[in-house]
Amino acid sequence: MPNASRTRTLLENSPFFQAAGAAAMTEVLRASFTQILPRGARLFEQGDEPDFLHMLLEGSVGLQAQVEGSGSTMVELFGAGEVFLAAAVVLRLPYLATAVALTEVRVLMIPADAFREGVSRSHDLCKATTQLLARHWRLMVDQVVDVKLRTAEDRVARFLAHRVSEEAGTGNAAMPEPRAAIAARLGMTPETLSRALATLEQKGKLRRSATGALVADRTALSK
Amino acid sequence: MPNASRTRTLLENSPFFQAAGAAAMTEVLRASFTQILPRGARLFEQGDEPDFLHMLLEGSVGLQAQVEGSGSTMVELFGAGEVFLAAAVVLRLPYLATAVALTEVRVLMIPADAFREGVSRSHDLCKATTQLLARHWRLMVDQVVDVKLRTAEDRVARFLAHRVSEEAGTGNAAMPEPRAAIAARLGMTPETLSRALATLEQKGKLRRSATGALVADRTALSK
DNA sequence: CAGGACGATTGATCCTGATCAAGCAAGACG
DNA sequence: CGTCTTGCTTGATCAGGATCAATCGTCCTG
């Protein structure tokens, strides 16, 4: 399938597009364009004024926050179909984090002005934005609970279980992004992540396929 | 000042009310009422279907999330003027956390139906909601960064600095909520909070007034 | 094919903050 | 007015995960 039509399918099936409705979206999309970036590229930097709202069409992007003198973490990972950093765009406030391409990515760039105008003009688009932000808020709540309450091994198990449930069918947990990024998202070092994976494998909750991909027993993982 | 008019003032000055505009708000407020609850009361429970959007008029409320077998944390603290749990109301999804009154509170109860209808009818109210959610998302991002990257003592210092800056004028950091709640919000035990406060005091970044209230040197705290 | 370079894994040790356990101050109540 | 409760503080010990360090495997490149 060529890129153009795959983009359209992905777009139209995304929850955000669904909620906003085709009418409002085509308007906003008129000003948008797609871009392909290699692993390691930065979509924007912490502190920048937001010029674009992004929708990830393919690949994986990490939101990396750095703190003077204390290193950096991955605040969130986004996969294909996700629209991100609506918060900064809506508030016209500098990004709190840098967006890094963790794999090669194809990303739809929606100019911030066009988006804000769309939100102003279209009530449906505004409502869709509200739902998007509400969902994202809840994801962050989940993460806070995870980091504060669960052990490193638990967090890894839950992360894998979540990945498995996204990958409909096969009990396969894809981890296309570098270990260091996943570890940072989970609030641990790569060493700890590695050990947790080893432990889970040893407990039989996980095994490696011939290709090295992780195959998980979902029911075993969630407990 | 009697409660009724104080309520009106607080309401009209809140960022949410400002953004939504008086017209849309009066409509929504028609169905609302205020309630006074003692410390320890629960406004709603984790898992409940949201029946109300809440606006805190006085006092302090904590969002407490509990995890089977791993205890519970305070995900967020809300003070007077804050509107909370718009996310659950917007999505019609069960609350992820329990709301506990950490002091005696006066709270405006906005029926979820009335609010959702208001958002559907009024584009301004919808825009105000996106701004509210965007702000709340950023608060959670801040917290994730804090918990993952900073030491307990740093988090306490930053928390105090923030409280001081809210308390315009006097370098006074109010802590009306129980220590255990603050500690949980900061991702530590009450013991660790206590020790951190002692250390900051000893470093001269903090002192106690005659009444026992904490007085902080803001510039010293932030570094 | 040798030589790096980089990411993941494994091993040894250390440190922050949790846990367990007393003390202590202040209000509640018979 | 004593005692009981509750919340905060202080002390001693423990453990989960970080850090430091070495090894391994894979890919890249000359």
Short mmCIF file of C-alpha atoms (C1' of nucleotides) in Angstrom, two decimals:
data_model
loop_
_atom_site.label_atom_id
_atom_site.label_comp_id
_atom_site.label_asym_id
_atom_site.label_seq_id
_atom_site.Cartn_x
_atom_site.Cartn_y
_atom_site.Cartn_z
CA MET A 1 0.00 0.00 0.00
CA PRO A 2 1.47 3.38 -0.97
CA ASN A 3 2.16 5.90 1.76
CA ALA A 4 -0.52 8.35 0.77
CA SER A 5 -3.43 5.97 1.06
CA ARG A 6 -2.03 4.26 4.13
CA THR A 7 -1.85 7.68 5.74
CA ARG A 8 -5.47 8.26 4.93
CA THR A 9 -6.59 4.95 6.41
CA LEU A 10 -4.61 5.44 9.58
CA LEU A 11 -5.88 8.97 9.95
CA GLU A 12 -9.50 8.11 9.44
CA ASN A 13 -9.36 5.25 11.91
CA SER A 14 -7.66 7.23 14.63
CA PRO A 15 -9.88 8.02 17.62
CA PHE A 16 -9.10 11.69 17.30
CA PHE A 17 -10.18 11.88 13.68
CA GLN A 18 -13.32 9.89 14.47
CA ALA A 19 -14.27 12.22 17.29
CA ALA A 20 -13.56 15.39 15.31
CA GLY A 21 -15.41 14.31 12.20
CA ALA A 22 -14.24 14.41 8.61
CA ALA A 23 -15.54 17.92 7.95
CA ALA A 24 -13.47 19.63 10.62
CA MET A 25 -10.43 17.49 9.89
CA THR A 26 -10.16 18.13 6.17
CA GLU A 27 -10.06 21.82 6.95
CA VAL A 28 -7.16 21.40 9.36
CA LEU A 29 -5.38 18.91 7.14
CA ARG A 30 -5.30 21.32 4.25
CA ALA A 31 -2.37 23.12 5.90
CA SER A 32 -0.64 19.95 7.07
CA PHE A 33 2.08 17.82 5.53
CA THR A 34 3.92 14.65 6.39
CA GLN A 35 7.55 14.20 7.14
CA ILE A 36 9.87 11.20 7.45
CA LEU A 37 12.58 11.34 10.06
CA PRO A 38 15.37 8.93 10.97
CA ARG A 39 15.82 7.39 14.40
CA GLY A 40 17.36 9.90 16.75
CA ALA A 41 15.90 12.99 15.08
CA ARG A 42 14.23 15.57 17.27
CA LEU A 43 10.78 16.82 16.34
CA PHE A 44 11.06 19.72 18.74
CA GLU A 45 13.03 20.75 21.79
CA GLN A 46 12.02 21.37 25.38
CA GLY A 47 11.48 25.12 25.70
CA ASP A 48 10.48 25.68 22.07
CA GLU A 49 7.30 27.53 21.21
CA PRO A 50 4.96 24.98 19.64
CA ASP A 51 4.62 25.50 15.88
CA PHE A 52 3.02 22.15 15.11
CA LEU A 53 0.69 19.57 16.49
CA HIS A 54 2.00 16.13 15.58
CA MET A 55 0.28 12.97 14.59
CA LEU A 56 2.44 9.92 14.38
CA LEU A 57 1.70 7.82 11.32
CA GLU A 58 4.42 5.25 11.71
CA GLY A 59 7.15 4.46 14.22
CA SER A 60 7.65 5.51 17.80
CA VAL A 61 8.38 8.84 19.45
CA GLY A 62 9.52 9.52 23.01
CA LEU A 63 8.94 12.62 25.09
CA GLN A 64 12.19 13.30 26.84
CA ALA A 65 12.36 15.78 29.71
CA GLN A 66 15.70 16.94 30.99
CA VAL A 67 16.40 18.53 34.32
CA GLU A 68 19.45 20.67 34.90
CA GLY A 69 21.96 18.58 36.79
CA SER A 70 19.75 15.49 37.19
CA GLY A 71 19.85 13.94 33.74
CA SER A 72 16.75 13.16 31.71
CA THR A 73 13.76 10.79 31.53
CA MET A 74 11.21 9.61 29.06
CA VAL A 75 7.89 11.06 30.11
CA GLU A 76 5.81 9.22 27.55
CA LEU A 77 6.08 7.01 24.48
CA PHE A 78 3.80 7.51 21.52
CA GLY A 79 3.02 4.98 18.81
CA ALA A 80 1.36 5.14 15.40
CA GLY A 81 -2.01 6.89 15.38
CA GLU A 82 -1.31 9.11 18.36
CA VAL A 83 -1.70 12.86 18.36
CA PHE A 84 0.65 14.58 20.73
CA LEU A 85 1.43 17.75 22.51
CA ALA A 86 -1.97 19.25 22.08
CA ALA A 87 -1.48 20.68 25.57
CA ALA A 88 1.39 22.96 24.59
CA VAL A 89 -0.36 23.99 21.39
CA VAL A 90 -3.63 24.79 23.14
CA LEU A 91 -1.94 26.81 25.87
CA ARG A 92 0.62 28.46 23.57
CA LEU A 93 3.23 27.56 26.15
CA PRO A 94 6.74 26.22 25.52
CA TYR A 95 7.13 22.45 25.34
CA LEU A 96 8.02 20.81 28.65
CA ALA A 97 9.95 18.10 26.85
CA THR A 98 11.86 17.19 23.73
CA ALA A 99 10.34 14.77 21.21
CA VAL A 100 12.82 12.18 19.96
CA ALA A 101 12.23 9.71 17.14
CA LEU A 102 12.97 6.30 18.67
CA THR A 103 12.61 4.53 15.36
CA GLU A 104 12.33 5.89 11.87
CA VAL A 105 9.05 7.80 11.92
CA ARG A 106 6.50 9.17 9.55
CA VAL A 107 4.71 12.05 11.13
CA LEU A 108 1.92 14.37 10.12
CA MET A 109 2.77 17.98 10.89
CA ILE A 110 -0.28 20.08 11.64
CA PRO A 111 0.55 23.79 11.90
CA ALA A 112 -0.33 25.08 15.35
CA ASP A 113 -2.16 28.09 13.96
CA ALA A 114 -4.33 26.00 11.70
CA PHE A 115 -5.14 23.70 14.58
CA ARG A 116 -5.98 26.46 17.01
CA GLU A 117 -8.12 28.10 14.39
CA GLY A 118 -9.84 24.80 13.75
CA VAL A 119 -10.56 24.41 17.44
CA SER A 120 -11.98 27.91 17.51
CA ARG A 121 -14.14 27.38 14.49
CA SER A 122 -15.26 23.81 14.91
CA HIS A 123 -17.02 22.77 18.05
CA ASP A 124 -16.55 19.12 17.09
CA LEU A 125 -12.82 19.51 16.80
CA CYS A 126 -12.80 21.22 20.18
CA LYS A 127 -14.69 18.34 21.73
CA ALA A 128 -12.29 15.84 20.17
CA THR A 129 -9.40 17.78 21.68
CA THR A 130 -11.02 17.67 25.05
CA GLN A 131 -11.28 13.89 24.83
CA LEU A 132 -7.72 13.57 23.63
CA LEU A 133 -6.41 15.62 26.55
CA ALA A 134 -8.59 13.76 29.00
CA ARG A 135 -7.18 10.44 27.79
CA HIS A 136 -3.64 11.73 27.99
CA TRP A 137 -4.19 13.03 31.50
CA ARG A 138 -5.32 9.61 32.57
CA LEU A 139 -2.27 8.00 31.02
CA MET A 140 -0.08 10.26 33.11
CA VAL A 141 -2.05 9.40 36.23
CA ASP A 142 -1.44 5.73 35.49
CA GLN A 143 2.24 6.40 35.14
CA VAL A 144 2.45 8.31 38.41
CA VAL A 145 0.73 5.47 40.21
CA ASP A 146 3.06 2.99 38.56
CA VAL A 147 6.23 4.81 39.47
CA LYS A 148 5.20 5.56 43.03
CA LEU A 149 3.65 2.27 43.97
CA ARG A 150 5.06 -0.58 41.95
CA THR A 151 8.42 -2.29 41.84
CA ALA A 152 10.62 -2.22 38.76
CA GLU A 153 9.73 -5.80 37.88
CA ASP A 154 6.00 -5.11 38.18
CA ARG A 155 6.28 -2.11 35.94
CA VAL A 156 8.10 -4.09 33.29
CA ALA A 157 5.52 -6.87 33.44
CA ARG A 158 2.66 -4.41 33.09
CA PHE A 159 4.38 -2.63 30.25
CA LEU A 160 4.76 -5.88 28.36
CA ALA A 161 1.18 -6.90 29.08
CA HIS A 162 0.06 -3.60 27.64
CA ARG A 163 2.18 -4.03 24.53
CA VAL A 164 0.83 -7.54 24.06
CA SER A 165 -2.76 -6.33 24.22
CA GLU A 166 -2.05 -3.71 21.55
CA GLU A 167 -0.60 -6.36 19.27
CA ALA A 168 -3.93 -8.07 18.63
CA GLY A 169 -3.75 -11.84 18.34
CA THR A 170 -0.17 -13.01 18.74
CA GLY A 171 1.08 -12.77 22.30
CA ASN A 172 3.92 -10.78 20.89
CA ALA A 173 5.34 -7.76 22.70
CA ALA A 174 7.08 -5.47 20.24
CA MET A 175 9.93 -3.37 21.56
CA PRO A 176 11.19 -1.45 18.56
CA GLU A 177 12.56 1.40 20.64
CA PRO A 178 15.99 1.24 22.27
CA ARG A 179 16.17 -0.39 25.69
CA ALA A 180 17.40 2.82 27.25
CA ALA A 181 14.26 4.66 26.14
CA ILE A 182 11.93 2.00 27.51
CA ALA A 183 13.86 1.89 30.76
CA ALA A 184 13.60 5.66 31.11
CA ARG A 185 9.88 5.59 30.39
CA LEU A 186 9.51 3.00 33.14
CA GLY A 187 11.60 5.01 35.58
CA MET A 188 14.58 2.69 35.82
CA THR A 189 18.03 2.17 34.35
CA PRO A 190 18.69 -0.08 31.34
CA GLU A 191 20.50 -2.48 33.67
CA THR A 192 17.44 -2.89 35.87
CA LEU A 193 15.20 -3.37 32.83
CA SER A 194 17.52 -6.05 31.53
CA ARG A 195 17.49 -7.87 34.85
CA ALA A 196 13.71 -7.62 35.14
CA LEU A 197 13.31 -9.16 31.68
CA ALA A 198 15.68 -11.95 32.63
CA THR A 199 13.74 -12.63 35.83
CA LEU A 200 10.38 -12.69 34.05
CA GLU A 201 11.78 -15.04 31.45
CA GLN A 202 13.08 -17.31 34.15
CA LYS A 203 9.71 -17.29 35.88
CA GLY A 204 8.19 -18.51 32.62
CA LYS A 205 6.12 -15.39 32.07
CA LEU A 206 8.10 -14.61 28.97
CA ARG A 207 10.08 -16.30 26.26
CA ARG A 208 12.06 -15.28 23.23
CA SER A 209 11.06 -16.34 19.74
CA ALA A 210 13.61 -17.48 17.18
CA THR A 211 13.90 -13.91 15.89
CA GLY A 212 14.57 -12.59 19.37
CA ALA A 213 11.14 -10.99 19.71
CA LEU A 214 9.53 -11.32 23.12
CA VAL A 215 6.51 -13.54 23.45
CA ALA A 216 4.55 -13.12 26.62
CA ASP A 217 1.94 -15.03 28.52
CA ARG A 218 -0.46 -12.18 29.14
CA THR A 219 -2.37 -13.76 31.98
CA ALA A 220 0.85 -14.66 33.76
CA LEU A 221 2.21 -11.16 33.34
CA SER A 222 -0.69 -9.29 34.81
CA LYS A 223 -0.31 -10.91 38.20
CA MET B 1 -18.05 37.97 53.96
CA PRO B 2 -20.95 35.53 53.76
CA ASN B 3 -20.40 32.25 51.96
CA ALA B 4 -22.71 32.99 49.07
CA SER B 5 -20.93 36.11 47.90
CA ARG B 6 -17.50 34.72 48.64
CA THR B 7 -18.40 31.79 46.46
CA ARG B 8 -19.36 34.13 43.67
CA THR B 9 -16.09 36.07 43.89
CA LEU B 10 -13.96 32.94 43.93
CA LEU B 11 -15.88 31.49 41.05
CA GLU B 12 -15.69 34.54 38.89
CA ASN B 13 -11.97 34.90 39.45
CA SER B 14 -11.12 31.29 38.71
CA PRO B 15 -9.27 30.75 35.44
CA PHE B 16 -11.84 28.25 34.33
CA PHE B 17 -14.75 30.61 34.81
CA GLN B 18 -12.84 33.38 33.08
CA ALA B 19 -12.11 31.24 30.06
CA ALA B 20 -15.64 29.88 29.80
CA GLY B 21 -17.34 33.23 30.13
CA ALA B 22 -20.22 34.20 32.37
CA ALA B 23 -22.91 33.28 29.89
CA ALA B 24 -21.99 29.63 29.60
CA MET B 25 -21.23 29.32 33.28
CA THR B 26 -24.52 30.60 34.64
CA GLU B 27 -26.26 27.98 32.57
CA VAL B 28 -24.18 25.19 34.08
CA LEU B 29 -24.33 26.63 37.57
CA ARG B 30 -28.10 26.60 37.58
CA ALA B 31 -28.04 22.86 38.29
CA SER B 32 -25.14 23.05 40.75
CA PHE B 33 -25.03 23.37 44.52
CA THR B 34 -22.39 23.67 47.19
CA GLN B 35 -21.58 21.25 49.94
CA ILE B 36 -19.48 21.42 53.09
CA LEU B 37 -17.59 18.31 54.11
CA PRO B 38 -15.39 17.53 57.09
CA ARG B 39 -11.76 16.46 56.87
CA GLY B 40 -11.56 12.83 55.89
CA ALA B 41 -14.78 12.76 53.87
CA ARG B 42 -14.68 11.20 50.43
CA LEU B 43 -16.14 13.10 47.51
CA PHE B 44 -16.12 10.01 45.36
CA GLU B 45 -14.43 6.63 45.17
CA GLN B 46 -12.05 5.11 42.69
CA GLY B 47 -14.16 3.07 40.27
CA ASP B 48 -17.31 5.19 40.65
CA GLU B 49 -19.09 6.52 37.61
CA PRO B 50 -18.66 10.31 37.67
CA ASP B 51 -21.90 12.07 38.60
CA PHE B 52 -20.35 15.46 39.33
CA LEU B 53 -17.61 17.78 38.28
CA HIS B 54 -16.16 19.44 41.36
CA MET B 55 -14.91 22.90 41.99
CA LEU B 56 -13.18 23.45 45.27
CA LEU B 57 -14.22 26.69 46.95
CA GLU B 58 -12.32 26.30 50.18
CA GLY B 59 -9.94 23.79 51.70
CA SER B 60 -7.83 21.07 50.17
CA VAL B 61 -8.66 17.82 48.42
CA GLY B 62 -6.35 14.93 47.56
CA LEU B 63 -6.67 12.42 44.75
CA GLN B 64 -5.79 9.08 46.24
CA ALA B 65 -5.13 6.07 44.01
CA GLN B 66 -4.95 2.64 45.52
CA VAL B 67 -3.38 -0.41 43.99
CA GLU B 68 -4.33 -3.89 45.03
CA GLY B 69 -1.57 -5.18 47.27
CA SER B 70 0.72 -2.16 46.95
CA GLY B 71 -0.97 0.42 49.15
CA SER B 72 -2.00 3.86 47.92
CA THR B 73 -0.60 7.24 46.88
CA MET B 74 -1.73 10.79 46.46
CA VAL B 75 -1.77 11.49 42.75
CA GLU B 76 -2.55 15.18 43.06
CA LEU B 77 -3.55 17.84 45.57
CA PHE B 78 -6.14 20.47 44.71
CA GLY B 79 -6.64 23.81 46.45
CA ALA B 80 -9.35 26.46 46.42
CA GLY B 81 -10.43 27.57 42.95
CA GLU B 82 -9.53 24.33 41.21
CA VAL B 83 -11.89 22.34 39.04
CA PHE B 84 -11.17 18.66 39.08
CA LEU B 85 -11.81 15.40 37.40
CA ALA B 86 -13.03 16.89 34.20
CA ALA B 87 -11.23 13.98 32.49
CA ALA B 88 -13.47 11.30 33.99
CA VAL B 89 -16.59 13.38 33.37
CA VAL B 90 -15.70 14.11 29.75
CA LEU B 91 -14.89 10.49 28.99
CA ARG B 92 -17.74 9.04 31.05
CA LEU B 93 -15.22 6.63 32.50
CA PRO B 94 -14.90 5.51 36.13
CA TYR B 95 -12.65 7.59 38.37
CA LEU B 96 -9.07 6.35 38.57
CA ALA B 97 -8.78 7.65 42.12
CA THR B 98 -10.66 8.52 45.27
CA ALA B 99 -11.06 12.18 46.28
CA VAL B 100 -10.44 12.76 49.98
CA ALA B 101 -11.06 16.01 51.86
CA LEU B 102 -7.72 16.80 53.53
CA THR B 103 -9.17 19.72 55.44
CA GLU B 104 -12.73 20.81 55.90
CA VAL B 105 -13.85 21.73 52.40
CA ARG B 106 -16.52 23.72 50.66
CA VAL B 107 -17.08 22.35 47.22
CA LEU B 108 -19.29 23.25 44.31
CA MET B 109 -20.99 20.18 42.89
CA ILE B 110 -21.69 20.48 39.16
CA PRO B 111 -23.84 17.63 37.87
CA ALA B 112 -21.95 15.72 35.20
CA ASP B 113 -24.93 15.77 32.83
CA ALA B 114 -25.31 19.51 33.07
CA PHE B 115 -21.60 19.96 32.46
CA ARG B 116 -21.47 17.65 29.48
CA GLU B 117 -24.51 19.32 28.04
CA GLY B 118 -22.88 22.70 28.61
CA VAL B 119 -19.76 21.55 26.79
CA SER B 120 -21.90 20.33 23.92
CA ARG B 121 -23.87 23.52 23.71
CA SER B 122 -21.26 26.15 24.46
CA HIS B 123 -18.15 26.31 22.39
CA ASP B 124 -16.58 28.66 24.95
CA LEU B 125 -17.11 26.22 27.76
CA CYS B 126 -15.59 23.51 25.60
CA LYS B 127 -12.52 25.65 24.95
CA ALA B 128 -12.19 26.38 28.65
CA THR B 129 -12.28 22.65 29.30
CA THR B 130 -9.46 21.97 26.85
CA GLN B 131 -7.36 24.60 28.60
CA LEU B 132 -8.15 23.11 31.98
CA LEU B 133 -7.21 19.63 30.84
CA ALA B 134 -4.08 20.89 29.12
CA ARG B 135 -2.94 22.58 32.32
CA HIS B 136 -3.67 19.48 34.35
CA TRP B 137 -1.75 17.30 31.91
CA ARG B 138 1.28 19.52 32.30
CA LEU B 139 1.03 19.30 36.06
CA MET B 140 1.18 15.55 35.82
CA VAL B 141 4.16 15.74 33.49
CA ASP B 142 5.91 17.90 36.08
CA GLN B 143 5.16 15.35 38.74
CA VAL B 144 6.47 12.45 36.67
CA VAL B 145 9.69 14.33 36.04
CA ASP B 146 9.95 15.14 39.73
CA VAL B 147 9.46 11.61 40.91
CA LYS B 148 11.75 10.05 38.35
CA LEU B 149 14.57 12.51 38.41
CA ARG B 150 14.81 14.32 41.73
CA THR B 151 15.76 13.26 45.23
CA ALA B 152 13.28 13.36 48.10
CA GLU B 153 14.87 16.47 49.55
CA ASP B 154 14.73 18.28 46.20
CA ARG B 155 11.08 17.44 45.79
CA VAL B 156 10.25 18.77 49.23
CA ALA B 157 12.17 21.99 48.56
CA ARG B 158 10.39 22.51 45.25
CA PHE B 159 7.03 21.78 46.81
CA LEU B 160 7.63 24.41 49.47
CA ALA B 161 8.89 26.92 46.93
CA HIS B 162 5.70 26.41 44.97
CA ARG B 163 3.54 26.86 48.03
CA VAL B 164 5.42 30.02 48.94
CA SER B 165 4.83 31.49 45.50
CA GLU B 166 1.09 30.83 45.79
CA GLU B 167 0.98 32.60 49.14
CA ALA B 168 1.63 36.05 47.66
CA GLY B 169 3.77 38.28 49.80
CA THR B 170 4.77 36.52 53.00
CA GLY B 171 7.36 33.82 52.44
CA ASN B 172 4.95 31.55 54.21
CA ALA B 173 4.41 27.97 53.07
CA ALA B 174 1.03 26.75 54.22
CA MET B 175 0.68 23.02 54.87
CA PRO B 176 -2.89 22.59 56.05
CA GLU B 177 -3.10 19.00 54.86
CA PRO B 178 -1.78 16.12 56.95
CA ARG B 179 1.89 15.27 56.55
CA ALA B 180 1.05 11.80 55.31
CA ALA B 181 -0.92 13.26 52.40
CA ILE B 182 1.87 15.62 51.40
CA ALA B 183 4.42 12.85 51.68
CA ALA B 184 2.30 10.61 49.46
CA ARG B 185 1.86 13.36 46.89
CA LEU B 186 5.65 13.75 46.83
CA GLY B 187 6.22 10.03 46.48
CA MET B 188 7.83 9.39 49.84
CA THR B 189 6.96 8.24 53.35
CA PRO B 190 6.02 10.65 56.15
CA GLU B 191 9.33 9.77 57.84
CA THR B 192 11.33 10.85 54.82
CA LEU B 193 9.33 14.08 54.52
CA SER B 194 9.97 14.83 58.16
CA ARG B 195 13.69 14.29 57.76
CA ALA B 196 13.82 16.38 54.59
CA LEU B 197 12.12 19.27 56.39
CA ALA B 198 14.59 18.94 59.26
CA THR B 199 17.53 18.99 56.86
CA LEU B 200 16.23 22.03 54.97
CA GLU B 201 15.69 23.84 58.25
CA GLN B 202 19.20 23.00 59.35
CA LYS B 203 20.58 24.26 56.05
CA GLY B 204 18.84 27.57 56.76
CA LYS B 205 16.48 27.30 53.82
CA LEU B 206 13.56 27.13 56.18
CA ARG B 207 12.51 28.23 59.63
CA ARG B 208 9.48 27.87 61.84
CA SER B 209 7.45 30.86 62.98
CA ALA B 210 6.14 31.15 66.53
CA THR B 211 2.89 29.51 65.47
CA GLY B 212 4.74 26.58 63.94
CA ALA B 213 4.04 27.67 60.37
CA LEU B 214 6.91 27.19 57.94
CA VAL B 215 8.64 30.25 56.59
CA ALA B 216 10.83 29.66 53.61
CA ASP B 217 13.55 31.50 51.80
CA ARG B 218 12.29 31.06 48.29
CA THR B 219 15.51 31.78 46.49
CA ALA B 220 17.40 29.37 48.73
CA LEU B 221 14.83 26.65 48.19
CA SER B 222 14.86 26.65 44.43
CA LYS B 223 18.49 25.66 44.22
"C1'" DC C 1 38.41 -10.37 7.93
"C1'" DA C 2 40.26 -7.45 11.63
"C1'" DG C 3 39.04 -3.57 14.29
"C1'" DG C 4 35.90 -0.60 16.32
"C1'" DA C 5 31.62 1.18 18.02
"C1'" DC C 6 27.45 0.67 20.16
"C1'" DG C 7 23.76 -1.56 22.68
"C1'" DA C 8 22.45 -5.20 25.71
"C1'" DT C 9 23.55 -8.21 29.39
"C1'" DT C 10 25.80 -9.71 33.66
"C1'" DG C 11 28.40 -8.98 37.96
"C1'" DA C 12 29.89 -6.42 42.38
"C1'" DT C 13 29.17 -2.78 45.38
"C1'" DC C 14 26.99 1.30 47.22
"C1'" DC C 15 23.35 4.55 48.68
"C1'" DT C 16 18.80 6.62 49.01
"C1'" DG C 17 14.84 6.05 51.06
"C1'" DA C 18 11.61 2.29 53.08
"C1'" DT C 19 10.60 -0.23 57.03
"C1'" DC C 20 10.42 -1.25 61.81
"C1'" DA C 21 10.35 0.70 66.31
"C1'" DA C 22 10.40 4.18 69.94
"C1'" DG C 23 9.63 8.66 71.76
"C1'" DC C 24 7.00 13.02 72.09
"C1'" DA C 25 3.57 16.74 71.90
"C1'" DA C 26 -1.22 18.09 71.76
"C1'" DG C 27 -5.90 17.63 71.78
"C1'" DA C 28 -10.19 14.65 73.36
"C1'" DC C 29 -12.67 12.87 76.98
"C1'" DG C 30 -13.99 10.34 81.10
"C1'" DC D 1 -6.32 15.92 85.85
"C1'" DG D 2 -4.67 11.66 84.13
"C1'" DT D 3 -4.91 8.65 80.23
"C1'" DC D 4 -5.89 7.61 75.52
"C1'" DT D 5 -5.52 8.56 70.92
"C1'" DT D 6 -3.51 10.55 66.90
"C1'" DG D 7 0.03 12.67 64.23
"C1'" DC D 8 4.74 14.07 63.87
"C1'" DT D 9 9.51 13.32 64.72
"C1'" DT D 10 13.76 10.72 65.57
"C1'" DG D 11 16.62 6.49 65.54
"C1'" DA D 12 18.40 1.90 63.71
"C1'" DT D 13 18.35 -1.36 60.17
"C1'" DC D 14 17.27 -3.21 55.66
"C1'" DA D 15 16.51 -3.63 50.65
"C1'" DG D 16 15.51 -2.23 45.90
"C1'" DG D 17 17.57 -0.32 42.52
"C1'" DA D 18 21.54 2.84 41.02
"C1'" DT D 19 26.18 3.01 39.87
"C1'" DC D 20 30.52 1.39 38.37
"C1'" DA D 21 32.78 -1.95 35.61
"C1'" DA D 22 33.52 -5.80 32.57
"C1'" DT D 23 31.92 -8.86 28.87
"C1'" DC D 24 29.43 -10.19 24.91
"C1'" DG D 25 27.18 -9.93 20.46
"C1'" DT D 26 26.00 -7.51 16.28
"C1'" DC D 27 26.58 -4.41 12.93
"C1'" DC D 28 29.50 -1.33 10.38
"C1'" DT D 29 33.60 -0.06 7.98
"C1'" DG D 30 38.20 0.14 6.34
#
